[in-house]
């Protein structure tokens, strides 16, 4: 009998991490991967388009929890997923990254013990955490809380880089639970590279290859605070005098810009192209062809490091320090962005580039081996 494995997806950054694992498991006769979408992100732009781009089938199970406060969202996922667990009794549940659904599903698995006559090998569903061990050491970030808690209760911790292993060991996690599989997002990027490279999205926005910046901002610490949000608008207007900008607007950012009455500050500027959140292939094409990126995203710090594009991260810390020590990323205050952009624009683009260890397009294969050992 094949082993049932739930793959939890919830929000935009999850899809490109689960897709390679889904495809790799699908190729194994012993595995039955089941996609469970919690519905944390539900828009076409934030969810459906990623399924199409990454060749994922429709989710097998949809919890449809939608938006809400942290407690509401986390609670709704726990309640809904516990019901699914009781019916489905998967051998393993894979949770990914650091969103509210990650901790919610992990917690549901950790506490639900099945009756003795249930058909699975252990008394409860085992938990694998994909992208384990990352730490920003900033407990004001909801994601940091989700990471720490999920790592504490997961049965196997798949880390993307050596700093992840070290963080976990420092927290007292036993080394046999830690398996360094590398960065699985790079698997998606390599899987889709040809299609990504065939696009020319910047042309649609009347921008020229290598002569524009991509901006993405959605962290509550940046966009929920009206003072900071206004500073960001001023900064973007200044940067646009140095280089044109394409700015896909996250729903949180869009809502806040509208509610604070700041949208016009940037929408009137012809050098700033405001667009809807882009699909995976289109967004990666924009990043492949741009001169630099300004962001507060986690994943984009890694993608730019992998392809060698300069990245300014508007945050005081990062849970992905390897993108600074071995990559193209720099942390930056809003007031320093202008200076840093000028430096990047006057520097020569470097082609001499080496990706961090195990960011090689084969992380999913290593995850599959780890599952095999675990469920043997
Ligand atoms: C969530 C994750 C964050 C991740 C981000 C990527 C947590 C704690 N946060 O933050 O780690 O980096 O996703 O996007 O899990 N909305 C829509 N359509 C959607 C989804 C959301 O309009 O499909 C709106 C919501 O109504 C809400 C806002 O966008 O007003 C924010 O969504 P939410 O899922 O609460 O948090 P994110 O900021 O996206």
mmCIF file of C-alpha atoms and ligand atoms in Angstrom:
data_model
loop_
_atom_site.group_PDB
_atom_site.id
_atom_site.type_symbol
_atom_site.label_atom_id
_atom_site.label_comp_id
_atom_site.label_asym_id
_atom_site.label_seq_id
_atom_site.Cartn_x
_atom_site.Cartn_y
_atom_site.Cartn_z
ATOM 1 C CA UNK A 1 0.000 0.000 0.000
ATOM 2 C CA UNK A 2 1.333 3.424 -0.865
ATOM 3 C CA UNK A 3 2.004 5.851 1.969
ATOM 4 C CA UNK A 4 -0.262 8.868 2.214
ATOM 5 C CA UNK A 5 1.696 12.106 2.562
ATOM 6 C CA UNK A 6 -0.060 15.437 3.056
ATOM 7 C CA UNK A 7 1.659 18.452 1.545
ATOM 8 C CA UNK A 8 0.321 21.639 3.149
ATOM 9 C CA UNK A 9 0.153 24.781 1.058
ATOM 10 C CA UNK A 10 -1.332 28.015 2.342
ATOM 11 C CA UNK A 11 0.209 31.204 1.085
ATOM 12 C CA UNK A 12 2.123 32.428 -1.934
ATOM 13 C CA UNK A 13 5.662 31.605 -0.732
ATOM 14 C CA UNK A 14 4.654 27.969 -0.090
ATOM 15 C CA UNK A 15 3.760 26.953 -3.621
ATOM 16 C CA UNK A 16 7.257 27.057 -5.143
ATOM 17 C CA UNK A 17 8.592 25.029 -2.220
ATOM 18 C CA UNK A 18 5.949 22.290 -2.331
ATOM 19 C CA UNK A 19 5.799 21.885 -6.139
ATOM 20 C CA UNK A 20 9.200 20.141 -6.545
ATOM 21 C CA UNK A 21 8.422 17.789 -3.665
ATOM 22 C CA UNK A 22 4.996 16.962 -5.095
ATOM 23 C CA UNK A 23 6.498 16.116 -8.484
ATOM 24 C CA UNK A 24 9.312 14.048 -6.954
ATOM 25 C CA UNK A 25 6.912 12.078 -4.727
ATOM 26 C CA UNK A 26 4.488 11.537 -7.582
ATOM 27 C CA UNK A 27 7.247 9.646 -9.399
ATOM 28 C CA UNK A 28 7.629 7.177 -6.486
ATOM 29 C CA UNK A 29 5.375 4.110 -6.463
ATOM 30 C CA UNK A 30 5.399 3.909 -2.654
ATOM 31 C CA UNK A 31 4.213 7.473 -2.131
ATOM 32 C CA UNK A 32 0.748 9.017 -2.399
ATOM 33 C CA UNK A 33 1.200 12.796 -2.143
ATOM 34 C CA UNK A 34 -2.002 14.690 -1.305
ATOM 35 C CA UNK A 35 -2.090 18.488 -1.639
ATOM 36 C CA UNK A 36 -3.957 20.239 1.165
ATOM 37 C CA UNK A 37 -4.588 23.967 0.582
ATOM 38 C CA UNK A 38 -5.582 25.794 3.750
ATOM 39 C CA UNK A 39 -6.873 28.784 1.768
ATOM 40 C CA UNK A 40 -4.826 31.369 3.671
ATOM 41 C CA UNK A 41 -4.219 32.957 0.280
ATOM 42 C CA UNK A 42 -7.189 32.612 -2.063
ATOM 43 C CA UNK A 43 -6.914 35.167 -4.906
ATOM 44 C CA UNK A 44 -6.135 34.054 -8.438
ATOM 45 C CA UNK A 45 -3.016 36.240 -8.322
ATOM 46 C CA UNK A 46 -1.861 35.001 -4.925
ATOM 47 C CA UNK A 47 -2.660 31.320 -5.382
ATOM 48 C CA UNK A 48 -4.286 29.775 -8.505
ATOM 49 C CA UNK A 49 -1.746 31.188 -10.970
ATOM 50 C CA UNK A 50 1.049 29.476 -9.057
ATOM 51 C CA UNK A 51 -0.645 26.093 -9.414
ATOM 52 C CA UNK A 52 -0.797 26.595 -13.177
ATOM 53 C CA UNK A 53 2.783 27.842 -13.489
ATOM 54 C CA UNK A 54 4.260 25.114 -11.297
ATOM 55 C CA UNK A 55 2.195 22.374 -12.977
ATOM 56 C CA UNK A 56 0.433 21.444 -9.780
ATOM 57 C CA UNK A 57 -2.978 19.768 -9.934
ATOM 58 C CA UNK A 58 -5.943 21.322 -8.136
ATOM 59 C CA UNK A 59 -5.572 20.781 -4.385
ATOM 60 C CA UNK A 60 -7.060 17.447 -3.262
ATOM 61 C CA UNK A 61 -8.390 19.083 -0.108
ATOM 62 C CA UNK A 62 -9.256 22.746 0.456
ATOM 63 C CA UNK A 63 -9.838 24.125 3.958
ATOM 64 C CA UNK A 64 -10.946 27.584 2.748
ATOM 65 C CA UNK A 65 -9.987 29.429 5.936
ATOM 66 C CA UNK A 66 -9.379 32.822 4.287
ATOM 67 C CA UNK A 67 -8.077 35.925 6.061
ATOM 68 C CA UNK A 68 -8.375 36.946 9.692
ATOM 69 C CA UNK A 69 -6.374 37.891 12.750
ATOM 70 C CA UNK A 70 -3.459 35.617 13.630
ATOM 71 C CA UNK A 71 -5.448 33.729 16.254
ATOM 72 C CA UNK A 72 -8.504 33.432 14.020
ATOM 73 C CA UNK A 73 -6.546 32.191 11.041
ATOM 74 C CA UNK A 74 -4.373 29.787 13.045
ATOM 75 C CA UNK A 75 -7.371 28.505 14.997
ATOM 76 C CA UNK A 76 -9.509 27.989 11.899
ATOM 77 C CA UNK A 77 -6.750 25.993 10.199
ATOM 78 C CA UNK A 78 -6.240 23.816 13.288
ATOM 79 C CA UNK A 79 -9.918 23.028 13.638
ATOM 80 C CA UNK A 80 -10.425 22.303 9.948
ATOM 81 C CA UNK A 81 -7.229 20.282 9.557
ATOM 82 C CA UNK A 82 -7.880 18.131 12.623
ATOM 83 C CA UNK A 83 -11.129 16.962 11.003
ATOM 84 C CA UNK A 84 -9.224 16.084 7.834
ATOM 85 C CA UNK A 85 -6.562 14.215 9.816
ATOM 86 C CA UNK A 86 -9.171 12.063 11.522
ATOM 87 C CA UNK A 87 -10.618 11.014 8.174
ATOM 88 C CA UNK A 88 -7.384 10.751 6.229
ATOM 89 C CA UNK A 89 -4.800 9.504 8.779
ATOM 90 C CA UNK A 90 -1.779 10.372 6.625
ATOM 91 C CA UNK A 91 1.570 8.799 7.549
ATOM 92 C CA UNK A 92 3.319 12.132 7.179
ATOM 93 C CA UNK A 93 2.400 15.784 6.875
ATOM 94 C CA UNK A 94 4.877 18.184 5.313
ATOM 95 C CA UNK A 95 4.531 21.782 6.457
ATOM 96 C CA UNK A 96 6.566 24.494 4.833
ATOM 97 C CA UNK A 97 8.116 27.811 5.788
ATOM 98 C CA UNK A 98 6.735 30.089 8.464
ATOM 99 C CA UNK A 99 3.154 31.102 7.763
ATOM 100 C CA UNK A 100 0.261 30.711 10.193
ATOM 101 C CA UNK A 101 -0.937 27.521 8.471
ATOM 102 C CA UNK A 102 2.499 25.950 9.026
ATOM 103 C CA UNK A 103 2.281 25.980 12.808
ATOM 104 C CA UNK A 104 -1.475 25.302 12.762
ATOM 105 C CA UNK A 105 -1.178 22.064 10.774
ATOM 106 C CA UNK A 106 1.941 20.949 12.660
ATOM 107 C CA UNK A 107 0.161 21.440 15.963
ATOM 108 C CA UNK A 108 -2.921 19.525 14.804
ATOM 109 C CA UNK A 109 -0.696 16.557 13.870
ATOM 110 C CA UNK A 110 1.381 16.680 17.045
ATOM 111 C CA UNK A 111 -1.634 16.424 19.342
ATOM 112 C CA UNK A 112 -3.922 14.031 17.522
ATOM 113 C CA UNK A 113 -3.310 10.403 18.495
ATOM 114 C CA UNK A 114 -5.250 7.853 16.471
ATOM 115 C CA UNK A 115 -7.044 4.835 17.925
ATOM 116 C CA UNK A 116 -4.967 1.624 18.145
ATOM 117 C CA UNK A 117 -6.844 -0.016 15.238
ATOM 118 C CA UNK A 118 -6.044 2.769 12.736
ATOM 119 C CA UNK A 119 -4.037 1.631 9.753
ATOM 120 C CA UNK A 120 -0.999 3.866 10.019
ATOM 121 C CA UNK A 121 2.442 2.861 11.320
ATOM 122 C CA UNK A 122 2.627 5.320 14.227
ATOM 123 C CA UNK A 123 0.117 6.530 16.771
ATOM 124 C CA UNK A 124 -0.033 9.909 15.058
ATOM 125 C CA UNK A 125 0.881 11.589 11.776
ATOM 126 C CA UNK A 126 4.586 12.437 11.629
ATOM 127 C CA UNK A 127 5.552 16.018 10.818
ATOM 128 C CA UNK A 128 8.281 17.174 8.439
ATOM 129 C CA UNK A 129 9.211 20.860 8.415
ATOM 130 C CA UNK A 130 10.477 22.013 5.051
ATOM 131 C CA UNK A 131 12.723 25.106 5.367
ATOM 132 C CA UNK A 132 13.501 24.471 9.029
ATOM 133 C CA UNK A 133 16.045 26.228 11.241
ATOM 134 C CA UNK A 134 15.814 29.751 9.824
ATOM 135 C CA UNK A 135 15.917 32.438 12.501
ATOM 136 C CA UNK A 136 15.727 36.229 12.328
ATOM 137 C CA UNK A 137 16.016 36.398 16.152
ATOM 138 C CA UNK A 138 13.230 38.986 15.968
ATOM 139 C CA UNK A 139 10.239 37.766 17.925
ATOM 140 C CA UNK A 140 8.144 40.731 16.811
ATOM 141 C CA UNK A 141 7.822 38.961 13.458
ATOM 142 C CA UNK A 142 4.859 36.591 13.402
ATOM 143 C CA UNK A 143 6.879 34.324 11.112
ATOM 144 C CA UNK A 144 9.659 33.936 13.710
ATOM 145 C CA UNK A 145 7.142 32.640 16.246
ATOM 146 C CA UNK A 146 5.759 30.212 13.662
ATOM 147 C CA UNK A 147 9.270 28.967 12.792
ATOM 148 C CA UNK A 148 10.382 28.384 16.369
ATOM 149 C CA UNK A 149 7.186 26.601 17.376
ATOM 150 C CA UNK A 150 7.062 24.424 14.275
ATOM 151 C CA UNK A 151 10.691 23.365 14.650
ATOM 152 C CA UNK A 152 10.028 22.429 18.272
ATOM 153 C CA UNK A 153 7.325 19.893 17.425
ATOM 154 C CA UNK A 154 8.332 18.573 13.986
ATOM 155 C CA UNK A 155 9.757 15.042 13.743
ATOM 156 C CA UNK A 156 12.163 15.829 10.930
ATOM 157 C CA UNK A 157 13.691 19.224 10.155
ATOM 158 C CA UNK A 158 14.781 19.824 6.574
ATOM 159 C CA UNK A 159 17.158 22.760 6.493
ATOM 160 C CA UNK A 160 18.149 24.799 3.425
ATOM 161 C CA UNK A 161 21.651 25.783 4.590
ATOM 162 C CA UNK A 162 24.189 25.176 7.350
ATOM 163 C CA UNK A 163 23.092 28.164 9.457
ATOM 164 C CA UNK A 164 19.740 26.396 9.837
ATOM 165 C CA UNK A 165 21.454 23.299 11.274
ATOM 166 C CA UNK A 166 23.436 25.455 13.679
ATOM 167 C CA UNK A 167 20.402 27.395 14.924
ATOM 168 C CA UNK A 168 18.569 24.155 15.640
ATOM 169 C CA UNK A 169 21.525 22.579 17.457
ATOM 170 C CA UNK A 170 21.889 25.739 19.543
ATOM 171 C CA UNK A 171 18.255 25.332 20.556
ATOM 172 C CA UNK A 172 18.950 21.775 21.708
ATOM 173 C CA UNK A 173 17.385 19.888 18.791
ATOM 174 C CA UNK A 174 18.904 16.431 18.514
ATOM 175 C CA UNK A 175 21.138 16.219 15.431
ATOM 176 C CA UNK A 176 19.435 13.067 14.079
ATOM 177 C CA UNK A 177 16.248 15.049 13.464
ATOM 178 C CA UNK A 178 18.084 17.546 11.242
ATOM 179 C CA UNK A 179 18.517 16.756 7.542
ATOM 180 C CA UNK A 180 20.100 19.368 5.322
ATOM 181 C CA UNK A 181 18.344 19.018 1.974
ATOM 182 C CA UNK A 182 19.288 22.420 0.525
ATOM 183 C CA UNK A 183 17.075 25.127 -0.924
ATOM 184 C CA UNK A 184 14.031 23.588 -2.575
ATOM 185 C CA UNK A 185 12.908 26.877 -4.163
ATOM 186 C CA UNK A 186 15.876 26.565 -6.465
ATOM 187 C CA UNK A 187 14.405 23.263 -7.709
ATOM 188 C CA UNK A 188 11.318 25.188 -8.903
ATOM 189 C CA UNK A 189 13.447 27.865 -10.483
ATOM 190 C CA UNK A 190 15.521 25.293 -12.366
ATOM 191 C CA UNK A 191 12.429 23.276 -13.312
ATOM 192 C CA UNK A 192 10.865 26.378 -14.882
ATOM 193 C CA UNK A 193 14.035 28.144 -16.067
ATOM 194 C CA UNK A 194 13.469 27.653 -19.783
ATOM 195 C CA UNK A 195 9.898 28.951 -19.623
ATOM 196 C CA UNK A 196 10.948 31.852 -17.412
ATOM 197 C CA UNK A 197 13.691 32.852 -19.828
ATOM 198 C CA UNK A 198 11.317 32.766 -22.803
ATOM 199 C CA UNK A 199 9.175 35.598 -21.407
ATOM 200 C CA UNK A 200 9.773 39.292 -21.888
ATOM 201 C CA UNK A 201 7.494 40.787 -19.252
ATOM 202 C CA UNK A 202 9.382 44.062 -18.862
ATOM 203 C CA UNK A 203 8.585 44.966 -22.467
ATOM 204 C CA UNK A 204 4.852 44.856 -21.661
ATOM 205 C CA UNK A 205 5.503 47.488 -19.021
ATOM 206 C CA UNK A 206 7.646 49.540 -21.455
ATOM 207 C CA UNK A 207 10.803 48.815 -19.485
ATOM 208 C CA UNK A 208 14.193 47.853 -20.893
ATOM 209 C CA UNK A 209 16.146 44.751 -19.841
ATOM 210 C CA UNK A 210 18.739 45.480 -17.113
ATOM 211 C CA UNK A 211 17.493 49.039 -16.813
ATOM 212 C CA UNK A 212 14.766 48.776 -14.197
ATOM 213 C CA UNK A 213 14.331 47.847 -10.541
ATOM 214 C CA UNK A 214 11.805 45.378 -9.115
ATOM 215 C CA UNK A 215 10.197 46.367 -5.815
ATOM 216 C CA UNK A 216 8.110 44.128 -3.528
ATOM 217 C CA UNK A 217 7.016 45.123 -0.031
ATOM 218 C CA UNK A 218 4.448 43.485 2.213
ATOM 219 C CA UNK A 219 5.882 42.984 5.742
ATOM 220 C CA UNK A 220 3.540 44.359 8.423
ATOM 221 C CA UNK A 221 6.575 46.114 9.985
ATOM 222 C CA UNK A 222 6.962 48.157 6.784
ATOM 223 C CA UNK A 223 3.499 48.580 5.346
ATOM 224 C CA UNK A 224 1.157 48.548 8.346
ATOM 225 C CA UNK A 225 2.767 51.634 9.864
ATOM 226 C CA UNK A 226 1.533 54.800 8.069
ATOM 227 C CA UNK A 227 4.675 56.792 8.949
ATOM 228 C CA UNK A 228 6.935 54.146 7.438
ATOM 229 C CA UNK A 229 4.642 53.618 4.490
ATOM 230 C CA UNK A 230 4.826 57.318 3.635
ATOM 231 C CA UNK A 231 8.622 57.247 3.961
ATOM 232 C CA UNK A 232 8.645 54.299 1.585
ATOM 233 C CA UNK A 233 6.562 56.219 -0.971
ATOM 234 C CA UNK A 234 8.973 59.174 -0.760
ATOM 235 C CA UNK A 235 11.940 56.834 -1.115
ATOM 236 C CA UNK A 236 10.422 55.125 -4.178
ATOM 237 C CA UNK A 237 9.811 58.487 -5.841
ATOM 238 C CA UNK A 238 13.480 59.368 -5.290
ATOM 239 C CA UNK A 239 14.723 56.011 -6.562
ATOM 240 C CA UNK A 240 12.551 56.340 -9.661
ATOM 241 C CA UNK A 241 14.691 59.327 -10.674
ATOM 242 C CA UNK A 242 17.689 56.981 -10.784
ATOM 243 C CA UNK A 243 16.007 53.966 -12.369
ATOM 244 C CA UNK A 244 12.408 53.098 -13.357
ATOM 245 C CA UNK A 245 10.579 50.756 -11.038
ATOM 246 C CA UNK A 246 8.084 47.938 -11.443
ATOM 247 C CA UNK A 247 6.177 47.338 -8.228
ATOM 248 C CA UNK A 248 3.756 44.382 -8.011
ATOM 249 C CA UNK A 249 1.428 45.352 -5.171
ATOM 250 C CA UNK A 250 0.719 42.755 -2.500
ATOM 251 C CA UNK A 251 -2.949 42.939 -1.310
ATOM 252 C CA UNK A 252 -1.847 44.050 2.167
ATOM 253 C CA UNK A 253 0.268 46.873 0.727
ATOM 254 C CA UNK A 254 -2.426 47.939 -1.722
ATOM 255 C CA UNK A 255 -5.055 48.070 0.993
ATOM 256 C CA UNK A 256 -2.833 50.134 3.293
ATOM 257 C CA UNK A 257 -1.790 52.553 0.553
ATOM 258 C CA UNK A 258 -5.453 53.118 -0.248
ATOM 259 C CA UNK A 259 -6.629 53.427 3.346
ATOM 260 C CA UNK A 260 -3.852 55.901 4.237
ATOM 261 C CA UNK A 261 -4.529 57.939 1.093
ATOM 262 C CA UNK A 262 -0.945 57.391 -0.147
ATOM 263 C CA UNK A 263 -1.666 55.551 -3.377
ATOM 264 C CA UNK A 264 -1.591 58.716 -5.462
ATOM 265 C CA UNK A 265 1.862 59.566 -4.133
ATOM 266 C CA UNK A 266 3.255 56.798 -6.299
ATOM 267 C CA UNK A 267 0.538 56.112 -8.877
ATOM 268 C CA UNK A 268 0.987 59.554 -10.463
ATOM 269 C CA UNK A 269 4.670 58.831 -11.061
ATOM 270 C CA UNK A 270 5.219 57.573 -14.640
ATOM 271 C CA UNK A 271 8.562 56.058 -13.634
ATOM 272 C CA UNK A 272 6.809 53.688 -11.207
ATOM 273 C CA UNK A 273 4.786 50.914 -12.824
ATOM 274 C CA UNK A 274 2.253 49.604 -10.308
ATOM 275 C CA UNK A 275 0.997 46.141 -11.239
ATOM 276 C CA UNK A 276 -1.022 43.284 -9.762
ATOM 277 C CA UNK A 277 0.870 40.499 -7.982
ATOM 278 C CA UNK A 278 2.534 38.546 -10.793
ATOM 279 C CA UNK A 279 2.443 34.809 -11.444
ATOM 280 C CA UNK A 280 5.589 32.795 -10.651
ATOM 281 C CA UNK A 281 6.922 32.646 -14.203
ATOM 282 C CA UNK A 282 6.238 36.298 -14.973
ATOM 283 C CA UNK A 283 7.676 37.512 -11.682
ATOM 284 C CA UNK A 284 10.835 35.446 -12.006
ATOM 285 C CA UNK A 285 11.267 36.752 -15.547
ATOM 286 C CA UNK A 286 11.044 40.310 -14.209
ATOM 287 C CA UNK A 287 13.705 39.444 -11.610
ATOM 288 C CA UNK A 288 15.948 37.662 -14.134
ATOM 289 C CA UNK A 289 15.999 40.748 -16.343
ATOM 290 C CA UNK A 290 16.161 43.558 -13.796
ATOM 291 C CA UNK A 291 19.168 45.576 -12.614
ATOM 292 C CA UNK A 292 18.339 45.312 -8.902
ATOM 293 C CA UNK A 293 15.643 44.341 -6.436
ATOM 294 C CA UNK A 294 14.292 46.221 -3.413
ATOM 295 C CA UNK A 295 12.239 43.947 -1.169
ATOM 296 C CA UNK A 296 11.240 42.792 2.286
ATOM 297 C CA UNK A 297 10.348 39.263 1.174
ATOM 298 C CA UNK A 298 12.172 36.189 2.458
ATOM 299 C CA UNK A 299 12.229 34.088 -0.686
ATOM 300 C CA UNK A 300 13.304 36.873 -3.023
ATOM 301 C CA UNK A 301 16.483 37.359 -0.976
ATOM 302 C CA UNK A 302 17.323 33.756 -1.884
ATOM 303 C CA UNK A 303 16.275 33.865 -5.514
ATOM 304 C CA UNK A 304 18.369 36.986 -6.172
ATOM 305 C CA UNK A 305 21.357 35.408 -4.433
ATOM 306 C CA UNK A 306 20.999 32.343 -6.639
ATOM 307 C CA UNK A 307 20.864 34.291 -9.886
ATOM 308 C CA UNK A 308 23.378 36.927 -8.783
ATOM 309 C CA UNK A 309 21.126 40.008 -8.833
ATOM 310 C CA UNK A 310 21.788 42.799 -6.288
ATOM 311 C CA UNK A 311 19.098 42.877 -3.610
ATOM 312 C CA UNK A 312 18.368 45.528 -0.982
ATOM 313 C CA UNK A 313 16.247 44.145 1.837
ATOM 314 C CA UNK A 314 14.355 46.764 3.809
ATOM 315 C CA UNK A 315 14.499 45.026 7.150
ATOM 316 C CA UNK A 316 16.696 45.286 10.249
ATOM 317 C CA UNK A 317 17.436 41.538 10.166
ATOM 318 C CA UNK A 318 17.112 38.441 8.021
ATOM 319 C CA UNK A 319 16.483 34.792 8.768
ATOM 320 C CA UNK A 320 18.543 34.070 5.654
ATOM 321 C CA UNK A 321 22.027 35.407 6.548
ATOM 322 C CA UNK A 322 23.697 33.220 3.933
ATOM 323 C CA UNK A 323 22.234 35.585 1.299
ATOM 324 C CA UNK A 324 24.438 38.297 2.791
ATOM 325 C CA UNK A 325 27.586 36.308 3.597
ATOM 326 C CA UNK A 326 27.581 34.327 0.345
ATOM 327 C CA UNK A 327 25.117 36.207 -1.804
ATOM 328 C CA UNK A 328 24.023 39.511 -3.258
ATOM 329 C CA UNK A 329 21.753 40.658 -0.442
ATOM 330 C CA UNK A 330 22.174 43.692 1.831
ATOM 331 C CA UNK A 331 19.980 44.826 4.699
ATOM 332 C CA UNK A 332 19.044 48.455 4.297
ATOM 333 C CA UNK A 333 17.185 51.199 6.173
ATOM 334 C CA UNK A 334 14.617 53.146 4.158
ATOM 335 C CA UNK A 335 16.833 56.240 4.403
ATOM 336 C CA UNK A 336 19.861 54.367 2.986
ATOM 337 C CA UNK A 337 18.220 52.856 -0.070
ATOM 338 C CA UNK A 338 19.017 55.804 -2.329
ATOM 339 C CA UNK A 339 22.718 55.657 -1.516
ATOM 340 C CA UNK A 340 22.887 51.918 -2.005
ATOM 341 C CA UNK A 341 21.023 52.063 -5.312
ATOM 342 C CA UNK A 342 23.509 54.645 -6.591
ATOM 343 C CA UNK A 343 26.371 52.341 -5.583
ATOM 344 C CA UNK A 344 24.814 49.377 -7.350
ATOM 345 C CA UNK A 345 24.171 51.416 -10.501
ATOM 346 C CA UNK A 346 27.754 52.631 -10.681
ATOM 347 C CA UNK A 347 29.280 49.203 -10.013
ATOM 348 C CA UNK A 348 30.040 46.690 -12.744
ATOM 349 C CA UNK A 349 27.671 43.700 -12.848
ATOM 350 C CA UNK A 350 29.482 40.646 -11.630
ATOM 351 C CA UNK A 351 29.174 37.375 -13.506
ATOM 352 C CA UNK A 352 31.593 35.527 -11.274
ATOM 353 C CA UNK A 353 29.098 33.826 -9.053
ATOM 354 C CA UNK A 354 28.753 30.656 -6.963
ATOM 355 C CA UNK A 355 25.489 29.581 -5.335
ATOM 356 C CA UNK A 356 25.466 28.376 -1.724
ATOM 357 C CA UNK A 357 26.018 24.672 -1.114
ATOM 358 C CA UNK A 358 23.028 22.424 -1.970
ATOM 359 C CA UNK A 359 21.160 25.161 -3.817
ATOM 360 C CA UNK A 360 21.391 22.916 -6.819
ATOM 361 C CA UNK A 361 17.923 21.906 -8.002
ATOM 362 C CA UNK A 362 18.011 18.523 -6.191
ATOM 363 C CA UNK A 363 16.632 19.370 -2.773
ATOM 364 C CA UNK A 364 13.363 17.534 -3.471
ATOM 365 C CA UNK A 365 15.245 14.290 -4.202
ATOM 366 C CA UNK A 366 16.984 14.587 -0.849
ATOM 367 C CA UNK A 367 13.634 15.216 0.867
ATOM 368 C CA UNK A 368 12.202 12.099 -0.785
ATOM 369 C CA UNK A 369 15.129 10.005 0.501
ATOM 370 C CA UNK A 370 14.576 11.404 3.964
ATOM 371 C CA UNK A 371 10.860 10.495 3.854
ATOM 372 C CA UNK A 372 11.683 7.006 2.641
ATOM 373 C CA UNK A 373 14.011 6.436 5.585
ATOM 374 C CA UNK A 374 11.510 7.885 7.987
ATOM 375 C CA UNK A 375 8.560 5.792 6.839
ATOM 376 C CA UNK A 376 10.469 2.545 6.267
HETATM 377 C C1 LIG B 1 1.413 35.971 4.725
HETATM 378 C C2 LIG B 1 2.437 35.349 5.679
HETATM 379 C C3 LIG B 1 3.826 35.906 5.354
HETATM 380 C C4 LIG B 1 4.157 35.734 3.889
HETATM 381 C C5 LIG B 1 3.059 36.383 3.058
HETATM 382 C C6 LIG B 1 3.295 36.277 1.577
HETATM 383 C C7 LIG B 1 1.755 34.772 7.991
HETATM 384 C C8 LIG B 1 1.839 35.195 9.399
HETATM 385 N N1 LIG B 1 2.181 35.674 7.063
HETATM 386 O O1 LIG B 1 1.346 37.372 5.005
HETATM 387 O O2 LIG B 1 4.784 35.200 6.116
HETATM 388 O O3 LIG B 1 5.401 36.350 3.609
HETATM 389 O O4 LIG B 1 1.821 35.738 3.394
HETATM 390 O O5 LIG B 1 2.300 36.940 0.877
HETATM 391 O O6 LIG B 1 1.307 33.682 7.716
HETATM 392 N N2 LIG B 1 -5.346 38.961 0.910
HETATM 393 C C9 LIG B 1 -5.998 39.029 -0.283
HETATM 394 N N3 LIG B 1 -5.921 37.942 -1.107
HETATM 395 C C10 LIG B 1 -5.241 36.830 -0.780
HETATM 396 C C11 LIG B 1 -4.592 36.787 0.456
HETATM 397 C C12 LIG B 1 -4.642 37.871 1.277
HETATM 398 O O7 LIG B 1 -6.619 40.018 -0.618
HETATM 399 O O8 LIG B 1 -5.231 35.871 -1.569
HETATM 400 C C13 LIG B 1 -5.397 40.104 1.818
HETATM 401 C C14 LIG B 1 -5.980 39.738 3.160
HETATM 402 O O9 LIG B 1 -7.337 39.938 3.197
HETATM 403 C C15 LIG B 1 -5.244 40.657 4.087
HETATM 404 C C16 LIG B 1 -3.918 40.864 3.433
HETATM 405 O O10 LIG B 1 -4.059 40.487 2.085
HETATM 406 O O11 LIG B 1 -5.899 41.890 4.172
HETATM 407 C C17 LIG B 1 -2.821 40.114 4.095
HETATM 408 O O12 LIG B 1 -2.980 38.700 3.960
HETATM 409 P P1 LIG B 1 -2.473 37.676 5.089
HETATM 410 O O13 LIG B 1 -2.567 36.294 4.564
HETATM 411 O O14 LIG B 1 -3.126 37.988 6.370
HETATM 412 O O15 LIG B 1 -0.976 38.011 5.346
HETATM 413 P P2 LIG B 1 0.226 38.318 4.386
HETATM 414 O O16 LIG B 1 0.612 39.719 4.647
HETATM 415 O O17 LIG B 1 -0.058 37.927 2.957
#
